[in-house]
Coordinates of C-alpha atoms in Angstrom, one line a residue:
T1 CA -15.2 13.1 42.0
Q2 CA -15.4 16.9 42.2
S3 CA -16.4 19.1 39.3
T4 CA -14.3 22.1 38.5
W5 CA -15.4 25.1 36.5
G6 CA -13.4 27.7 34.5
H7 CA -14.2 31.2 33.3
L8 CA -16.8 31.8 36.0
S9 CA -16.6 35.5 35.4
T10 CA -19.1 35.1 32.5
L11 CA -21.7 33.5 34.7
E12 CA -21.2 35.8 37.7
A13 CA -21.6 39.1 35.7
E14 CA -24.8 41.0 36.2
P15 CA -27.4 40.7 33.4
F16 CA -26.8 43.4 30.8
M17 CA -29.7 45.8 30.3
A18 CA -29.8 46.8 26.6
A19 CA -30.0 50.3 25.4
S20 CA -32.0 51.2 22.3
S21 CA -28.8 51.1 20.3
V22 CA -25.2 50.2 20.8
S23 CA -24.3 53.8 19.9
D24 CA -26.2 54.8 23.0
L25 CA -23.8 52.9 25.3
S26 CA -21.0 54.5 27.3
A27 CA -17.5 53.1 27.1
D28 CA -18.0 51.4 30.4
E29 CA -21.3 49.8 29.3
L30 CA -19.8 48.6 26.1
T31 CA -16.9 47.1 28.0
A32 CA -19.3 45.3 30.3
L33 CA -21.2 44.0 27.4
M34 CA -18.2 42.6 25.6
A35 CA -16.8 41.1 28.8
K36 CA -19.4 38.4 28.3
V37 CA -17.9 37.3 25.0
H38 CA -15.0 34.8 24.8
V39 CA -12.8 35.9 21.9
L40 CA -10.0 33.7 20.5
R41 CA -6.6 35.0 21.6
S42 CA -5.3 37.1 18.8
S43 CA -2.1 36.0 17.2
N44 CA -0.4 36.4 13.8
H45 CA -1.9 33.0 12.9
T46 CA -5.5 33.9 13.7
K47 CA -5.0 37.4 12.0
S48 CA -3.8 35.7 8.9
L49 CA -6.8 33.3 8.9
F50 CA -9.3 36.2 9.2
T51 CA -7.4 38.2 6.6
T52 CA -8.0 35.3 4.2
L53 CA -11.7 35.1 5.3
R54 CA -12.3 38.8 4.7
D55 CA -10.4 39.2 1.4
H56 CA -12.8 39.5 -1.5
T57 CA -10.3 37.8 -3.8
T58 CA -10.2 34.6 -1.7
T59 CA -11.2 31.6 -3.8
R60 CA -14.1 29.4 -2.6
P61 CA -11.9 26.4 -1.8
D62 CA -9.6 28.6 0.3
F63 CA -12.6 30.2 2.0
I64 CA -14.1 26.8 2.9
F65 CA -10.7 25.6 4.1
T66 CA -10.2 28.7 6.3
V67 CA -13.7 28.5 7.8
E68 CA -12.9 24.9 8.9
R69 CA -9.5 25.9 10.3
I70 CA -11.1 28.7 12.4
G71 CA -14.0 26.5 13.2
R72 CA -11.8 23.9 14.9
L73 CA -10.1 26.6 17.0
L74 CA -13.5 27.9 18.1
V75 CA -14.8 24.5 19.0
E76 CA -11.6 23.9 21.1
E77 CA -12.1 27.2 22.8
A78 CA -15.8 26.3 23.6
L79 CA -14.8 23.0 25.0
S80 CA -12.4 24.7 27.4
L81 CA -15.4 26.3 29.0
L82 CA -17.2 23.0 29.8
P83 CA -17.1 21.5 33.3
Y84 CA -14.6 18.7 33.9
V85 CA -14.0 16.1 36.5
T86 CA -10.8 14.6 37.9
K87 CA -9.7 11.2 36.5
T88 CA -6.9 8.9 37.6
V89 CA -5.2 6.7 35.0
K90 CA -2.3 4.4 34.8
T91 CA 0.4 5.1 32.2
P92 CA 1.9 2.4 29.9
I93 CA 4.8 2.0 32.4
G94 CA 2.4 1.5 35.3
E95 CA 2.7 4.9 36.9
T96 CA -0.4 6.7 38.3
F97 CA -1.3 10.0 36.7
E98 CA -3.9 12.4 38.1
G99 CA -5.7 14.1 35.2
I100 CA -9.1 15.4 34.1
E101 CA -11.7 14.6 31.6
Y102 CA -14.6 16.6 30.2
A103 CA -18.1 15.8 31.6
R104 CA -20.1 13.7 29.2
G105 CA -23.2 14.9 27.3
I106 CA -22.5 17.5 24.6
C107 CA -24.2 18.1 21.3
G108 CA -24.2 20.6 18.5
V109 CA -27.1 22.5 17.0
S110 CA -26.6 24.3 13.7
V111 CA -28.7 27.1 12.4
I112 CA -29.5 26.1 8.8
R113 CA -27.9 26.8 6.4
S114 CA -24.8 28.7 7.3
G115 CA -24.4 26.9 10.6
E116 CA -24.0 23.6 8.8
A117 CA -20.6 25.0 7.6
M118 CA -19.3 24.6 11.1
E119 CA -20.4 21.0 11.6
A120 CA -17.3 19.5 10.1
A121 CA -15.1 21.4 12.6
L122 CA -17.2 20.1 15.5
R123 CA -17.1 16.5 14.3
A124 CA -13.3 16.8 13.7
V125 CA -12.9 17.6 17.4
C126 CA -15.7 15.5 18.9
R127 CA -16.2 12.2 17.3
A128 CA -19.7 10.8 16.9
V129 CA -21.2 14.0 18.4
R130 CA -24.9 14.4 17.9
I131 CA -26.0 17.5 15.8
G132 CA -29.4 19.0 15.7
K133 CA -30.9 21.4 13.2
I134 CA -32.9 24.6 13.4
L135 CA -34.2 26.5 10.4
V136 CA -35.3 30.1 10.8
T137 CA -36.4 32.3 8.0
S138 CA -37.4 36.0 7.7
N139 CA -41.0 36.9 6.9
R140 CA -40.8 39.3 4.0
E141 CA -44.0 41.1 5.1
T142 CA -43.3 41.5 8.8
N143 CA -39.5 41.1 8.8
E144 CA -39.9 38.9 11.8
R145 CA -38.0 35.6 12.1
E146 CA -40.2 32.5 11.8
L147 CA -39.3 28.9 12.8
I148 CA -39.6 26.5 9.9
Y149 CA -37.9 23.3 11.0
V150 CA -36.5 21.8 14.2
R151 CA -34.8 18.4 14.8
L152 CA -33.0 18.0 18.1
P153 CA -31.7 15.1 20.2
P154 CA -34.5 13.9 22.4
D155 CA -32.4 14.4 25.6
I156 CA -31.0 17.8 24.6
A157 CA -32.3 19.3 28.0
D158 CA -29.6 17.2 29.7
R159 CA -26.8 18.2 27.4
W160 CA -24.3 21.0 26.9
V161 CA -25.1 22.6 23.5
L162 CA -22.8 24.2 21.1
L163 CA -25.0 26.4 19.0
L164 CA -23.4 26.9 15.6
E165 CA -23.9 30.0 13.4
P166 CA -20.9 31.6 11.6
V167 CA -22.0 35.2 11.8
L168 CA -23.9 37.1 14.6
G169 CA -25.1 40.2 12.8
S170 CA -28.4 41.6 14.1
G171 CA -28.9 38.6 16.3
A172 CA -32.5 38.0 15.1
S173 CA -32.0 34.4 13.9
A174 CA -29.8 33.5 16.9
E175 CA -32.4 34.9 19.2
K176 CA -35.1 32.6 17.6
A177 CA -32.8 29.6 17.8
L178 CA -32.1 30.3 21.4
D179 CA -35.8 30.6 22.1
V180 CA -36.2 27.1 20.7
L181 CA -33.5 25.6 22.9
I182 CA -34.8 27.3 26.0
E183 CA -38.3 26.0 25.2
Q184 CA -36.8 22.5 25.0
G185 CA -35.5 22.7 28.5
V186 CA -31.9 23.6 27.8
R187 CA -30.5 25.9 30.5
E188 CA -29.0 29.2 29.3
E189 CA -25.7 28.5 31.1
K190 CA -25.3 25.2 29.2
I191 CA -25.4 26.9 25.8
L192 CA -22.2 28.0 24.1
F193 CA -23.0 30.1 21.1
T194 CA -20.1 29.5 18.7
C195 CA -19.5 31.8 15.7
L196 CA -16.7 33.1 13.6
L197 CA -17.7 36.8 13.8
V198 CA -20.0 38.9 16.0
T199 CA -21.1 42.5 16.1
H200 CA -21.7 44.7 19.1
E201 CA -25.4 44.9 18.1
G202 CA -25.8 41.2 17.9
V203 CA -24.1 40.7 21.2
R204 CA -26.3 43.3 22.8
R205 CA -29.5 41.6 21.5
I206 CA -28.5 38.2 22.7
M207 CA -27.1 39.2 26.1
S208 CA -30.1 41.4 26.9
K209 CA -32.4 38.4 26.6
F210 CA -30.1 35.5 27.5
P211 CA -27.5 36.9 29.9
R212 CA -26.2 33.5 30.9
V213 CA -25.5 32.2 27.4
R214 CA -21.8 32.3 26.6
I215 CA -20.6 33.5 23.2
V216 CA -17.4 32.1 21.7
T217 CA -16.1 34.0 18.6
G218 CA -13.0 34.6 16.5
E219 CA -13.3 38.4 16.0
V220 CA -15.6 41.3 16.8
D221 CA -16.8 43.9 14.2
A222 CA -18.1 47.1 15.7
H223 CA -20.4 48.3 13.0
Y224 CA -23.7 46.9 11.7
V225 CA -25.5 49.3 9.4
D226 CA -28.6 48.6 7.3
G227 CA -28.1 44.9 7.5
T228 CA -24.4 45.1 6.6
I229 CA -21.5 44.1 8.9
M230 CA -18.5 46.3 8.5
P231 CA -15.8 45.4 7.6
G232 CA -17.4 42.0 7.6
I233 CA -16.8 39.0 5.4
G234 CA -19.6 39.5 2.8
S235 CA -22.4 37.0 2.4
F236 CA -21.1 33.9 4.3
G237 CA -23.6 31.5 2.8
D238 CA -23.1 32.6 -0.8
R239 CA -19.3 32.4 -0.4
Y240 CA -19.2 29.1 1.4
F241 CA -21.9 27.2 -0.6
G242 CA -21.2 28.9 -3.9
T243 CA -24.6 30.4 -4.5
D244 CA -23.5 33.9 -5.5
D245 CA -23.5 34.9 -9.2
D246 CA -19.8 34.6 -9.5
A247 CA -19.3 31.3 -7.7
E248 CA -16.7 29.0 -9.2
E249 CA -16.9 25.3 -9.6
I250 CA -14.8 23.4 -7.1
D251 CA -12.6 20.4 -7.8
P252 CA -13.0 18.2 -4.7
E253 CA -9.2 17.8 -4.6
D254 CA -8.9 21.5 -4.0
L255 CA -10.5 21.2 -0.6
A256 CA -7.7 18.9 0.5
G257 CA -5.1 21.7 0.1
A258 CA -4.2 24.6 2.3
V259 CA -3.9 28.3 1.9
D260 CA -0.3 29.1 1.0
V261 CA 1.9 29.9 4.0

């Protein structure tokens, strides 16, 4: 059985050397940076989903529903980057079919708390998948990211890892989470950082330190200023978990519905 790889251009690219700021990059350097990012193919469908996500009038039930719809698309895209092996099966009428199957051994790791919002999408696509947790917080005095909690599958070094965090802004939390995975023996090229939205600044930070990590995202926002992504989607955690001041109560039945189409 012979393994086959897709999207090798990501792995073959030269490591990107970060400038002091994304604004310092030339057009060619920015193109080289973003070439390392796998963005969902844009369509009217994905545009409508992200319009709902970005709209400040979107209700919390619709926001949650849309996050989970996009999350499934992203997980499917990430799975398409995994290695696969050939497999021969017999059909119900006794015919032989030459197909493929994904290599075994994947897991998810969510960056608490926002990353937990993508766990349902991963489980919907990969039944019984193991999911680890990493909690990173910001030290108010030093503004440095500190590791608070880690719980990972014991054999994670042997697995492909989908690292889940909805938004890659500055990249500080993601960098700390990646440090943890690398320290646990996970190889960079076996990490698929999966997120709804990224910024140029966040990509620059991750790629400058972890050039072989692959980023899978839905859309890219160019501007990250004073801790704010523009145009952005607001505070993801508050909108998803309902912890902002204006959060509405949700009837569980509302989550079974869909955004009007």
